[in-house]
mmCIF file of C-alpha atoms in Angstrom:
data_model
loop_
_atom_site.group_PDB
_atom_site.id
_atom_site.type_symbol
_atom_site.label_atom_id
_atom_site.label_comp_id
_atom_site.label_asym_id
_atom_site.label_seq_id
_atom_site.Cartn_x
_atom_site.Cartn_y
_atom_site.Cartn_z
ATOM 1 C CA UNK A 1 -52.200 -15.889 32.544
ATOM 2 C CA UNK A 2 -50.662 -19.237 31.529
ATOM 3 C CA UNK A 3 -46.986 -19.928 30.982
ATOM 4 C CA UNK A 4 -47.296 -20.143 27.199
ATOM 5 C CA UNK A 5 -48.752 -16.642 26.926
ATOM 6 C CA UNK A 6 -46.118 -15.284 29.315
ATOM 7 C CA UNK A 7 -43.386 -16.871 27.195
ATOM 8 C CA UNK A 8 -44.761 -15.312 24.023
ATOM 9 C CA UNK A 9 -44.923 -11.872 25.659
ATOM 10 C CA UNK A 10 -41.380 -12.204 27.003
ATOM 11 C CA UNK A 11 -40.048 -13.346 23.607
ATOM 12 C CA UNK A 12 -41.732 -10.438 21.844
ATOM 13 C CA UNK A 13 -40.443 -7.855 24.308
ATOM 14 C CA UNK A 14 -36.919 -9.325 24.137
ATOM 15 C CA UNK A 15 -36.840 -9.175 20.356
ATOM 16 C CA UNK A 16 -38.293 -5.666 20.257
ATOM 17 C CA UNK A 17 -35.589 -4.535 22.660
ATOM 18 C CA UNK A 18 -32.947 -5.982 20.367
ATOM 19 C CA UNK A 19 -34.383 -4.379 17.254
ATOM 20 C CA UNK A 20 -35.602 -7.650 15.718
ATOM 21 C CA UNK A 21 -38.917 -7.357 13.925
ATOM 22 C CA UNK A 22 -41.506 -9.737 15.341
ATOM 23 C CA UNK A 23 -42.499 -10.798 11.829
ATOM 24 C CA UNK A 24 -39.040 -12.134 10.996
ATOM 25 C CA UNK A 25 -38.479 -15.902 11.213
ATOM 26 C CA UNK A 26 -36.548 -17.247 14.187
ATOM 27 C CA UNK A 27 -35.071 -20.055 12.100
ATOM 28 C CA UNK A 28 -33.254 -19.786 8.774
ATOM 29 C CA UNK A 29 -34.371 -20.992 5.376
ATOM 30 C CA UNK A 30 -32.209 -23.890 4.167
ATOM 31 C CA UNK A 31 -30.804 -23.590 0.637
ATOM 32 C CA UNK A 32 -28.414 -25.638 -1.516
ATOM 33 C CA UNK A 33 -25.802 -24.721 -4.103
ATOM 34 C CA UNK A 34 -23.033 -26.370 -6.110
ATOM 35 C CA UNK A 35 -19.279 -26.082 -5.555
ATOM 36 C CA UNK A 36 -16.815 -28.105 -7.623
ATOM 37 C CA UNK A 37 -19.437 -30.746 -8.365
ATOM 38 C CA UNK A 38 -20.445 -31.007 -4.701
ATOM 39 C CA UNK A 39 -23.805 -30.029 -3.279
ATOM 40 C CA UNK A 40 -23.427 -27.735 -0.284
ATOM 41 C CA UNK A 41 -26.027 -26.308 2.059
ATOM 42 C CA UNK A 42 -26.522 -22.958 3.699
ATOM 43 C CA UNK A 43 -28.734 -20.937 6.014
ATOM 44 C CA UNK A 44 -30.399 -17.733 4.930
ATOM 45 C CA UNK A 45 -32.418 -15.045 6.705
ATOM 46 C CA UNK A 46 -34.438 -12.575 4.621
ATOM 47 C CA UNK A 47 -36.048 -9.246 5.478
ATOM 48 C CA UNK A 48 -39.787 -8.988 5.018
ATOM 49 C CA UNK A 49 -40.861 -8.077 1.496
ATOM 50 C CA UNK A 50 -39.799 -9.219 -1.967
ATOM 51 C CA UNK A 51 -36.618 -7.179 -2.335
ATOM 52 C CA UNK A 52 -34.202 -7.113 -3.941
ATOM 53 C CA UNK A 53 -32.079 -6.530 -0.851
ATOM 54 C CA UNK A 54 -28.377 -6.009 -0.141
ATOM 55 C CA UNK A 55 -26.750 -9.105 1.340
ATOM 56 C CA UNK A 56 -24.078 -10.288 3.754
ATOM 57 C CA UNK A 57 -22.290 -13.538 2.950
ATOM 58 C CA UNK A 58 -21.139 -14.847 6.322
ATOM 59 C CA UNK A 59 -18.172 -17.235 6.584
ATOM 60 C CA UNK A 60 -18.519 -19.502 9.612
ATOM 61 C CA UNK A 61 -15.717 -20.674 11.886
ATOM 62 C CA UNK A 62 -14.158 -24.106 12.366
ATOM 63 C CA UNK A 63 -16.697 -25.588 14.807
ATOM 64 C CA UNK A 64 -17.862 -29.047 13.815
ATOM 65 C CA UNK A 65 -21.341 -30.389 13.223
ATOM 66 C CA UNK A 66 -24.129 -27.833 13.314
ATOM 67 C CA UNK A 67 -22.521 -25.663 16.010
ATOM 68 C CA UNK A 68 -22.045 -22.758 13.603
ATOM 69 C CA UNK A 69 -25.813 -22.534 13.300
ATOM 70 C CA UNK A 70 -25.735 -20.894 16.741
ATOM 71 C CA UNK A 71 -23.959 -17.897 15.201
ATOM 72 C CA UNK A 72 -26.318 -17.828 12.239
ATOM 73 C CA UNK A 73 -29.397 -17.758 14.444
ATOM 74 C CA UNK A 74 -27.971 -14.960 16.584
ATOM 75 C CA UNK A 75 -26.612 -12.722 13.829
ATOM 76 C CA UNK A 76 -28.953 -13.494 10.934
ATOM 77 C CA UNK A 77 -32.111 -11.913 12.385
ATOM 78 C CA UNK A 78 -30.153 -8.760 13.278
ATOM 79 C CA UNK A 79 -29.177 -8.153 9.662
ATOM 80 C CA UNK A 80 -32.596 -9.151 8.343
ATOM 81 C CA UNK A 81 -34.284 -6.683 10.697
ATOM 82 C CA UNK A 82 -32.243 -3.909 9.068
ATOM 83 C CA UNK A 83 -33.092 -4.873 5.495
ATOM 84 C CA UNK A 84 -30.108 -7.119 4.740
ATOM 85 C CA UNK A 85 -30.111 -10.696 3.501
ATOM 86 C CA UNK A 86 -27.919 -12.868 5.723
ATOM 87 C CA UNK A 87 -26.491 -15.954 4.022
ATOM 88 C CA UNK A 88 -24.217 -18.420 5.812
ATOM 89 C CA UNK A 89 -23.030 -21.143 3.420
ATOM 90 C CA UNK A 90 -21.505 -24.245 4.975
ATOM 91 C CA UNK A 91 -18.158 -25.154 3.488
ATOM 92 C CA UNK A 92 -17.467 -28.802 2.724
ATOM 93 C CA UNK A 93 -17.137 -31.067 5.755
ATOM 94 C CA UNK A 94 -19.216 -28.934 8.111
ATOM 95 C CA UNK A 95 -22.852 -28.459 9.035
ATOM 96 C CA UNK A 96 -25.287 -28.899 6.162
ATOM 97 C CA UNK A 97 -22.290 -29.721 3.922
ATOM 98 C CA UNK A 98 -20.811 -32.392 6.207
ATOM 99 C CA UNK A 99 -21.157 -35.102 3.561
ATOM 100 C CA UNK A 100 -19.510 -33.054 0.810
ATOM 101 C CA UNK A 101 -15.927 -33.633 1.955
ATOM 102 C CA UNK A 102 -13.648 -34.151 4.939
ATOM 103 C CA UNK A 103 -13.830 -31.839 7.940
ATOM 104 C CA UNK A 104 -10.977 -29.324 7.812
ATOM 105 C CA UNK A 105 -9.943 -29.824 11.443
ATOM 106 C CA UNK A 106 -9.699 -33.577 10.893
ATOM 107 C CA UNK A 107 -7.359 -32.932 7.966
ATOM 108 C CA UNK A 108 -5.240 -30.538 9.999
ATOM 109 C CA UNK A 109 -4.999 -32.996 12.912
ATOM 110 C CA UNK A 110 -3.990 -35.798 10.541
ATOM 111 C CA UNK A 111 -1.290 -33.566 9.056
ATOM 112 C CA UNK A 112 0.042 -32.788 12.531
ATOM 113 C CA UNK A 113 0.305 -36.500 13.299
ATOM 114 C CA UNK A 114 2.234 -37.049 10.057
ATOM 115 C CA UNK A 115 4.602 -34.120 10.131
ATOM 116 C CA UNK A 116 4.112 -32.061 13.249
ATOM 117 C CA UNK A 117 3.247 -28.387 13.475
ATOM 118 C CA UNK A 118 4.905 -27.463 10.186
ATOM 119 C CA UNK A 119 2.795 -29.851 8.119
ATOM 120 C CA UNK A 120 -0.347 -28.902 10.030
ATOM 121 C CA UNK A 121 0.280 -25.231 9.255
ATOM 122 C CA UNK A 122 0.927 -25.921 5.579
ATOM 123 C CA UNK A 123 -2.213 -28.071 5.304
ATOM 124 C CA UNK A 124 -4.415 -25.493 7.032
ATOM 125 C CA UNK A 125 -3.143 -22.693 4.800
ATOM 126 C CA UNK A 126 -3.577 -24.774 1.652
ATOM 127 C CA UNK A 127 -7.132 -25.820 2.474
ATOM 128 C CA UNK A 128 -8.245 -22.324 3.453
ATOM 129 C CA UNK A 129 -6.680 -20.909 0.283
ATOM 130 C CA UNK A 130 -8.087 -23.494 -2.138
ATOM 131 C CA UNK A 131 -11.113 -25.717 -1.577
ATOM 132 C CA UNK A 132 -12.529 -23.728 1.349
ATOM 133 C CA UNK A 133 -12.155 -20.524 -0.656
ATOM 134 C CA UNK A 134 -13.723 -22.228 -3.676
ATOM 135 C CA UNK A 135 -16.793 -23.007 -1.560
ATOM 136 C CA UNK A 136 -17.103 -19.373 -0.501
ATOM 137 C CA UNK A 137 -16.840 -18.110 -4.075
ATOM 138 C CA UNK A 138 -19.356 -20.702 -5.288
ATOM 139 C CA UNK A 139 -21.752 -19.523 -2.581
ATOM 140 C CA UNK A 140 -21.262 -15.951 -3.761
ATOM 141 C CA UNK A 141 -21.994 -16.931 -7.354
ATOM 142 C CA UNK A 142 -25.233 -18.594 -6.223
ATOM 143 C CA UNK A 143 -26.215 -15.574 -4.122
ATOM 144 C CA UNK A 144 -25.722 -13.148 -7.019
ATOM 145 C CA UNK A 145 -28.216 -15.107 -9.127
ATOM 146 C CA UNK A 146 -31.063 -14.855 -6.631
ATOM 147 C CA UNK A 147 -33.852 -12.462 -7.621
ATOM 148 C CA UNK A 148 -34.193 -11.153 -4.046
ATOM 149 C CA UNK A 149 -30.538 -10.002 -3.900
ATOM 150 C CA UNK A 150 -28.895 -6.816 -5.168
ATOM 151 C CA UNK A 151 -25.795 -8.369 -6.775
ATOM 152 C CA UNK A 152 -23.690 -5.194 -6.570
ATOM 153 C CA UNK A 153 -24.377 -4.748 -2.842
ATOM 154 C CA UNK A 154 -22.962 -7.916 -1.296
ATOM 155 C CA UNK A 155 -20.701 -7.626 1.751
ATOM 156 C CA UNK A 156 -18.651 -10.430 3.261
ATOM 157 C CA UNK A 157 -18.078 -11.167 6.938
ATOM 158 C CA UNK A 158 -16.822 -14.021 9.067
ATOM 159 C CA UNK A 159 -15.330 -15.133 12.358
ATOM 160 C CA UNK A 160 -12.202 -17.175 13.185
ATOM 161 C CA UNK A 161 -11.493 -19.445 10.168
ATOM 162 C CA UNK A 162 -14.358 -17.539 8.576
ATOM 163 C CA UNK A 163 -12.456 -14.324 9.214
ATOM 164 C CA UNK A 164 -9.521 -15.808 7.314
ATOM 165 C CA UNK A 165 -11.911 -16.752 4.509
ATOM 166 C CA UNK A 166 -13.291 -13.207 4.499
ATOM 167 C CA UNK A 167 -9.825 -11.768 3.911
ATOM 168 C CA UNK A 168 -9.007 -14.299 1.192
ATOM 169 C CA UNK A 169 -12.383 -13.885 -0.504
ATOM 170 C CA UNK A 170 -12.119 -10.095 -0.559
ATOM 171 C CA UNK A 171 -8.792 -10.432 -2.361
ATOM 172 C CA UNK A 172 -10.501 -12.437 -5.121
ATOM 173 C CA UNK A 173 -13.771 -10.579 -5.706
ATOM 174 C CA UNK A 174 -14.932 -6.978 -5.123
ATOM 175 C CA UNK A 175 -17.294 -7.317 -2.171
ATOM 176 C CA UNK A 176 -18.705 -3.912 -1.240
ATOM 177 C CA UNK A 177 -17.320 -4.322 2.299
ATOM 178 C CA UNK A 178 -15.490 -6.938 4.368
ATOM 179 C CA UNK A 179 -15.859 -7.480 8.127
ATOM 180 C CA UNK A 180 -13.207 -9.664 9.772
ATOM 181 C CA UNK A 181 -13.933 -10.935 13.295
ATOM 182 C CA UNK A 182 -11.014 -12.677 15.027
ATOM 183 C CA UNK A 183 -9.610 -13.948 11.746
ATOM 184 C CA UNK A 184 -6.654 -16.230 12.471
ATOM 185 C CA UNK A 185 -6.658 -15.427 16.199
ATOM 186 C CA UNK A 186 -6.080 -19.052 17.230
ATOM 187 C CA UNK A 187 -3.665 -19.982 14.435
ATOM 188 C CA UNK A 188 -1.524 -16.901 13.872
ATOM 189 C CA UNK A 189 1.519 -17.674 16.029
ATOM 190 C CA UNK A 190 1.745 -21.271 14.851
ATOM 191 C CA UNK A 191 1.457 -20.582 11.116
ATOM 192 C CA UNK A 192 3.913 -18.289 9.339
ATOM 193 C CA UNK A 193 2.396 -19.557 6.065
ATOM 194 C CA UNK A 194 -1.061 -18.304 7.020
ATOM 195 C CA UNK A 195 0.399 -14.969 8.098
ATOM 196 C CA UNK A 196 2.006 -14.421 4.698
ATOM 197 C CA UNK A 197 -1.093 -15.466 2.756
ATOM 198 C CA UNK A 198 -3.317 -13.131 4.769
ATOM 199 C CA UNK A 199 -0.884 -10.215 4.555
ATOM 200 C CA UNK A 200 -0.691 -10.577 0.782
ATOM 201 C CA UNK A 201 -4.488 -10.718 0.576
ATOM 202 C CA UNK A 202 -5.138 -7.561 2.602
ATOM 203 C CA UNK A 203 -2.616 -5.650 0.502
ATOM 204 C CA UNK A 204 -4.515 -6.454 -2.708
ATOM 205 C CA UNK A 205 -8.169 -6.609 -1.612
ATOM 206 C CA UNK A 206 -10.170 -3.660 -2.905
ATOM 207 C CA UNK A 207 -13.024 -4.085 -0.404
ATOM 208 C CA UNK A 208 -13.051 -1.664 2.549
ATOM 209 C CA UNK A 209 -12.228 -3.744 5.647
ATOM 210 C CA UNK A 210 -13.264 -3.620 9.268
ATOM 211 C CA UNK A 211 -11.342 -5.767 11.767
ATOM 212 C CA UNK A 212 -12.819 -6.335 15.217
ATOM 213 C CA UNK A 213 -12.433 -8.564 18.264
ATOM 214 C CA UNK A 214 -12.635 -8.520 22.043
ATOM 215 C CA UNK A 215 -9.577 -7.504 24.068
ATOM 216 C CA UNK A 216 -9.306 -10.971 25.655
ATOM 217 C CA UNK A 217 -9.409 -12.934 22.385
ATOM 218 C CA UNK A 218 -6.676 -15.519 21.829
ATOM 219 C CA UNK A 219 -4.439 -13.131 19.907
ATOM 220 C CA UNK A 220 -4.788 -9.482 18.863
ATOM 221 C CA UNK A 221 -1.778 -9.592 16.536
ATOM 222 C CA UNK A 222 -3.682 -10.562 13.360
ATOM 223 C CA UNK A 223 -5.884 -7.472 13.490
ATOM 224 C CA UNK A 224 -2.942 -5.241 14.352
ATOM 225 C CA UNK A 225 -0.644 -6.612 11.660
ATOM 226 C CA UNK A 226 -3.234 -6.914 8.912
ATOM 227 C CA UNK A 227 -4.691 -3.461 9.465
ATOM 228 C CA UNK A 228 -1.159 -2.058 9.363
ATOM 229 C CA UNK A 229 -0.556 -3.839 6.056
ATOM 230 C CA UNK A 230 -3.750 -2.281 4.702
ATOM 231 C CA UNK A 231 -2.698 1.192 5.758
ATOM 232 C CA UNK A 232 0.753 0.814 4.210
ATOM 233 C CA UNK A 233 -0.883 -0.287 0.959
ATOM 234 C CA UNK A 234 -3.150 2.773 1.002
ATOM 235 C CA UNK A 235 -6.322 0.695 1.404
ATOM 236 C CA UNK A 236 -9.387 1.573 3.451
ATOM 237 C CA UNK A 237 -9.439 -0.064 6.874
ATOM 238 C CA UNK A 238 -10.977 0.344 10.313
ATOM 239 C CA UNK A 239 -10.070 -1.521 13.511
ATOM 240 C CA UNK A 240 -12.100 -1.927 16.682
ATOM 241 C CA UNK A 241 -10.989 -3.698 19.846
ATOM 242 C CA UNK A 242 -13.852 -4.039 22.296
ATOM 243 C CA UNK A 243 -13.583 -4.604 26.067
ATOM 244 C CA UNK A 244 -12.997 -8.151 27.305
ATOM 245 C CA UNK A 245 -15.945 -10.479 26.830
ATOM 246 C CA UNK A 246 -16.322 -13.206 29.437
ATOM 247 C CA UNK A 247 -13.488 -14.557 31.555
ATOM 248 C CA UNK A 248 -11.320 -16.537 29.146
ATOM 249 C CA UNK A 249 -9.731 -16.350 25.728
ATOM 250 C CA UNK A 250 -12.317 -18.805 24.432
ATOM 251 C CA UNK A 251 -15.146 -16.597 25.650
ATOM 252 C CA UNK A 252 -13.389 -13.584 24.166
ATOM 253 C CA UNK A 253 -13.208 -15.425 20.863
ATOM 254 C CA UNK A 254 -16.955 -16.112 21.010
ATOM 255 C CA UNK A 255 -17.565 -12.338 21.097
ATOM 256 C CA UNK A 256 -17.676 -12.556 17.306
ATOM 257 C CA UNK A 257 -21.248 -13.811 17.625
ATOM 258 C CA UNK A 258 -22.238 -13.870 21.305
ATOM 259 C CA UNK A 259 -21.308 -10.197 21.640
ATOM 260 C CA UNK A 260 -23.412 -9.090 18.692
ATOM 261 C CA UNK A 261 -25.471 -6.634 20.761
ATOM 262 C CA UNK A 262 -22.235 -4.676 21.262
ATOM 263 C CA UNK A 263 -20.633 -4.778 17.814
ATOM 264 C CA UNK A 264 -23.649 -4.945 15.519
ATOM 265 C CA UNK A 265 -24.351 -1.179 15.365
ATOM 266 C CA UNK A 266 -20.726 -0.512 14.349
ATOM 267 C CA UNK A 267 -20.729 -3.270 11.732
ATOM 268 C CA UNK A 268 -24.065 -2.149 10.303
ATOM 269 C CA UNK A 269 -22.822 1.433 10.052
ATOM 270 C CA UNK A 270 -19.664 0.227 8.286
ATOM 271 C CA UNK A 271 -21.430 -1.823 5.628
ATOM 272 C CA UNK A 272 -24.190 0.771 5.164
ATOM 273 C CA UNK A 273 -21.709 3.523 4.385
ATOM 274 C CA UNK A 274 -19.586 1.384 2.054
ATOM 275 C CA UNK A 275 -22.311 -0.598 0.255
ATOM 276 C CA UNK A 276 -24.161 2.318 -1.269
#
């Protein structure tokens, strides 16, 4: 038996063991949408069939270039195998939308050079609350118009900066569920402004929220504080802290996508029960 056939057999067995249908594509479909007069791009995975299907709008993290596509290609097929559209729009300055505006981390670094940590914090909070949020909401508007999507059954999820965006987006529109992975874990202690914006958002968001991260992530305080704010406001919330993933805080932070075999059943159960 030649190596090519062995590779195909191994790939098929691996995907079957992870619950990914063999008929699903291994690479996403590329789509484009408008946001504030800018053309942005995104990656989408679809279940087999014509739909319409429920959908997850996934907010990526701060990684530059096309690095966030790694998360899309890991998580997207998992959702598609369970009958969910997975849509990861790229916000301006990153990935398929790199030419649509400056990269957010470049803007934050420039602000730090001008005015130190305080200006960097203010710039980060402003960008995440305005133009980055605008891109998310524009992506949602596009998604709702697609014939293969059930517009009343759209959940939102995201990791790191995308977790922040998930919180802020859920405060603006009634997603059927919101899943926050490590939102603000790297920025929390250095940004009182971001803390206040996120706390205000979780108090008003109507979407049921699930917060999760690995025990060795950079900072567990955001999940603890924000879930407490939700509870005090009488809003629906769940929190899960999983065992340490890898041997460093950076590896723990990557649990949001690299640890999907662990958290995916819990996340799927959460969105299934809330997106009826």
